[in-house]
Structure formats: C-alpha cells, structure tokens
Amino acid sequence: MDGIAGKVAIVTGASTLIGQGVVRAFAEAGACVVMADIADEPGMAAAAEMGDKVRYLHTDVTDDAAIDACISFAEETFGGLDFLVNLASTYLDNGVATSRADWLASLNVNLVSGMVFSDKAVAAMERRGGGAIVNFASIAGKRAQPGRMTYSAAKAAILQASKNAAMQFQPMGVRVNTVSPGWIWSNIMRDLTGGDLDKTNAVAAGFHIPRRVGLPSEVAAAVLFLCSDAASFITGTDIAVDGGYSAIGPEGFEDAVAKLAQ
Ligand SMILES: NC(=O)c1ccc[n+]([C@@H]2O[C@H](COP(=O)([O-])OP(=O)(O)OC[C@H]3O[C@@H](n4cnc5c(N)ncnc54)[C@H](O)[C@@H]3O)[C@@H](O)[C@H]2O)c1
C-alpha cells in the first residue's frame, strides 16, 4: 500500500492480539511503530519479536503526561509521527447497573483518551505535513448487546466524535476514520475458550456472513488502507470490518418465511 513505508505510527492498546495484528501489518508495510499500552509483558515480547522498527513504551492513555511522552518518544526514536491508531479499550461494564465511578472510568479509557491523544498527536503530524487517525469503534456502537452499556455508549460516541474530529483536523492535513469490527479472534475469546478458534467460529457462525470470527490481520488491513494514500479522499467515515454482522436482519440465516407455511 502506498504511503505507509517510511512512516511512523503509534498504536494504543497494542499489546492485545488485535493490536499486535495492526502493529505487524504496519511493520510489514515498512512503517515504524510505537506500541503504547499498560500490558508491558506481551507488548515488550511482541516488540522484540518484530524487530528494530517496533518499540514498546508503557503508556497509560488516561495520563496526559504519558501521552505527551509517547509522542515525544515517537519523534525522538523514529523522527516524527504520521499515524495514530486508538485501539486501547476496557470492557469494564455492568450494564444499566454500572456505578458512576465505573461509567467514568470506562468512558475515560474507551472514549476520552483517544480524543485527547488525537488532539496532542495532530500537532506532531502537522510538523510532517499531515497524517491519519483511525479510531476503533465496534458493532457494539451500532447494535445492542446483552449486558453491555458503557462500552457500547463509548463506541457509539467514537463513531460521532470521529466525524467531528475529521472536520476539525482537516486544516492540519489529518484524516480521521473509524473501523467497526465484528467478533474478532482476540484475547477475550482466546481466554474464554482456552484458545479454541473452532469453538469460537461455531458460536460466531450464526451472525457473521462468512460463518466465522474475523482475524486481527483482517481488521489491520482496513486500518492500513485508511492510513494509506489510497484513502486520500476518505475522512469522517467508518469501515465495518464485521463480516456482515450489521447487514444481517433479525431472522439471521433462518428462512423465517418458510416457517409460515409449516
Ligand atoms: N474483540 C473483539 O471481537 C472486538 C470487536 C469489536 C471491536 N473491538 C475493539 O478492538 C479493540 C481491541 O479489542 P480487544 O478485544 O483486543 O480488547 P482487550 O481488552 O483485549 O485489549 C485492550 C488493550 O487496551 C489496553 N489498555 C487498557 N487500558 C489502557 C490504558 N489506560 N492505557 C493504555 N492501554 C490500555 C489493554 O492493556 C489491552 O492491551 C478495542 O478497541 C475493541 O473495542 C474488539
């Protein structure tokens, strides 16, 4: 993809499987990457495995000073900053019974931190003549899911806030878009199934048209496209990397009309 090689990206939440997939895709396309996360062990291990162009930096995205330090680290280590991927998230959520403290903690990580990080990153991108930001939304920001409240609200807000940011960062030459993944093979699925991808695919089959979960590399491909020169006229929009989750109607794959004749 044109426009990725030789550039510099920060990926927050990079220690997770999906984050590592995004980092690997950038690195394989010739970009340098700062992995920003608070999960140090998997982040450092992944960075070491991916070589000199990938560095891990402990970065709590809820801490403004840590965000500043991360951006400075990217500029000092790799010479600038071109792309920001806001992927860090928390599933802290108790549905409608979520406490005020947990609401605020969830929104802080899931929504506010990505926007604060973006605002700070844009100044560095402007020094390079522009850049691109990709924010992770979700099918959860478009459809109700059992037991969820704060996470879904944050993801819905990201979809809107990213459009506003696209307008506000245009003068600095920065495009802003979102990806909305469906079920993706990720830490939570690996941990819940003991690493059983087949079991995960069987559960996901009913609500994804390809009848399986997506892979981190498949979300990463959309992120890279949105950062590339090929997306130069694409800003303020969302790519649903959801295997058709948001396209399928409530009948799912069942022929409900046939039931009328039974
Ligand atoms: N897993 C899925 O199927 C799925 C579906 C749709 C969207 N997504 C989105 O993809 C992204 C990754 O999802 P996941 O399931 O891998 O999530 P995850 O919870 O496994 O990983 C989130 C990462 O964010 C990091 N993080 C949390 N708080 C942080 C903080 N204060 N500072 C820095 N890093 C912090 C965690 O350490 C972790 O590495 C999220 O934005 C999520 O909303 C995931």
Coordinates of N, CA and C in Angstrom, one line a residue, residues 1 4 9-11 18 21-23 25-26 83-87 132-136 175 177-181 216-228 231 239 241:
M1 N 0.8 -1.2 0.0 CA 0.0 0.0 0.0 C 0.9 1.2 0.0
I4 N 2.7 4.1 3.3 CA 2.9 3.5 4.6 C 4.4 3.4 4.9
A9 N 4.0 5.3 13.1 CA 2.6 5.1 13.7 C 2.7 4.9 15.2
I10 N 1.8 5.4 16.0 CA 1.6 5.0 17.4 C 0.3 4.2 17.4
V11 N 0.3 3.0 18.0 CA -0.9 2.1 18.2 C -1.1 2.0 19.7
I18 N -5.4 -8.1 18.8 CA -5.8 -7.2 17.7 C -4.8 -6.1 17.5
G21 N -1.8 -7.4 15.8 CA -2.1 -7.6 14.3 C -1.9 -6.3 13.5
V22 N -2.4 -5.2 14.1 CA -2.2 -3.9 13.5 C -0.8 -3.5 13.4
V23 N -0.1 -3.7 14.5 CA 1.4 -3.3 14.5 C 2.1 -4.1 13.5
A25 N 1.1 -5.5 10.8 CA 0.8 -5.0 9.4 C 1.5 -3.7 9.0
F26 N 1.6 -2.8 10.0 CA 2.3 -1.6 9.7 C 3.8 -1.9 9.5
F83 N 0.8 8.5 11.9 CA -0.4 7.8 12.1 C -0.7 7.6 13.6
L84 N -1.9 7.6 14.0 CA -2.3 7.2 15.3 C -3.5 6.3 15.2
V85 N -3.4 5.1 15.9 CA -4.5 4.2 15.9 C -4.9 4.1 17.4
N86 N -6.1 4.6 17.7 CA -6.7 4.5 19.0 C -7.4 3.2 19.2
L87 N -6.8 2.2 19.8 CA -7.3 0.9 19.9 C -7.5 0.5 21.4
A132 N -2.9 10.6 9.5 CA -4.2 10.0 9.6 C -4.4 9.3 10.9
I133 N -5.6 9.4 11.4 CA -6.0 8.8 12.7 C -7.1 7.7 12.4
V134 N -6.9 6.6 13.0 CA -8.0 5.5 12.9 C -8.4 5.2 14.3
N135 N -9.7 5.4 14.6 CA -10.3 5.0 15.9 C -11.0 3.7 15.9
F136 N -10.8 2.9 16.9 CA -11.6 1.6 16.9 C -12.9 1.9 17.5
R175 N -6.5 13.2 8.3 CA -7.8 12.5 8.1 C -8.2 11.7 9.3
N177 N -10.8 8.5 10.6 CA -11.8 7.5 10.3 C -11.9 6.5 11.4
T178 N -13.0 5.6 11.3 CA -13.1 4.5 12.3 C -13.2 3.2 11.6
V179 N -12.9 2.2 12.3 CA -13.2 0.8 11.9 C -14.2 0.2 13.0
S180 N -15.1 -0.5 12.5 CA -16.1 -1.2 13.4 C -16.0 -2.7 13.2
P181 N -15.2 -3.3 14.0 CA -15.1 -4.8 13.9 C -16.3 -5.5 14.4
P216 N -7.3 -10.8 13.5 CA -6.7 -9.4 13.6 C -6.1 -8.9 12.3
S217 N -5.5 -9.8 11.5 CA -5.0 -9.3 10.2 C -6.0 -8.7 9.3
E218 N -7.3 -9.2 9.5 CA -8.3 -8.7 8.6 C -8.8 -7.3 9.0
V219 N -8.7 -7.0 10.3 CA -9.0 -5.6 10.8 C -7.8 -4.7 10.4
A220 N -6.6 -5.3 10.6 CA -5.4 -4.5 10.3 C -5.4 -4.0 8.9
A221 N -5.8 -4.8 8.0 CA -5.8 -4.5 6.5 C -6.7 -3.2 6.3
A222 N -7.8 -3.1 7.0 CA -8.6 -1.9 6.8 C -8.0 -0.7 7.5
V223 N -7.3 -0.9 8.6 CA -6.6 0.2 9.2 C -5.5 0.8 8.3
L224 N -4.8 -0.2 7.7 CA -3.7 0.3 6.8 C -4.2 1.0 5.6
F225 N -5.3 0.5 5.1 CA -5.9 1.1 3.9 C -6.3 2.6 4.3
L226 N -6.9 2.7 5.4 CA -7.4 4.1 5.8 C -6.2 5.0 6.1
C227 N -5.0 4.5 6.4 CA -3.8 5.4 6.6 C -3.1 5.6 5.3
S228 N -3.4 4.8 4.3 CA -2.6 4.8 3.0 C -3.0 6.0 2.1
A231 N -6.5 6.1 0.4 CA -7.6 6.6 1.1 C -7.6 8.1 1.2
I239 N -15.4 2.1 8.4 CA -15.4 0.8 7.7 C -15.9 -0.3 8.6
V241 N -15.8 -3.7 9.6 CA -15.0 -5.0 9.3 C -15.7 -6.1 10.2

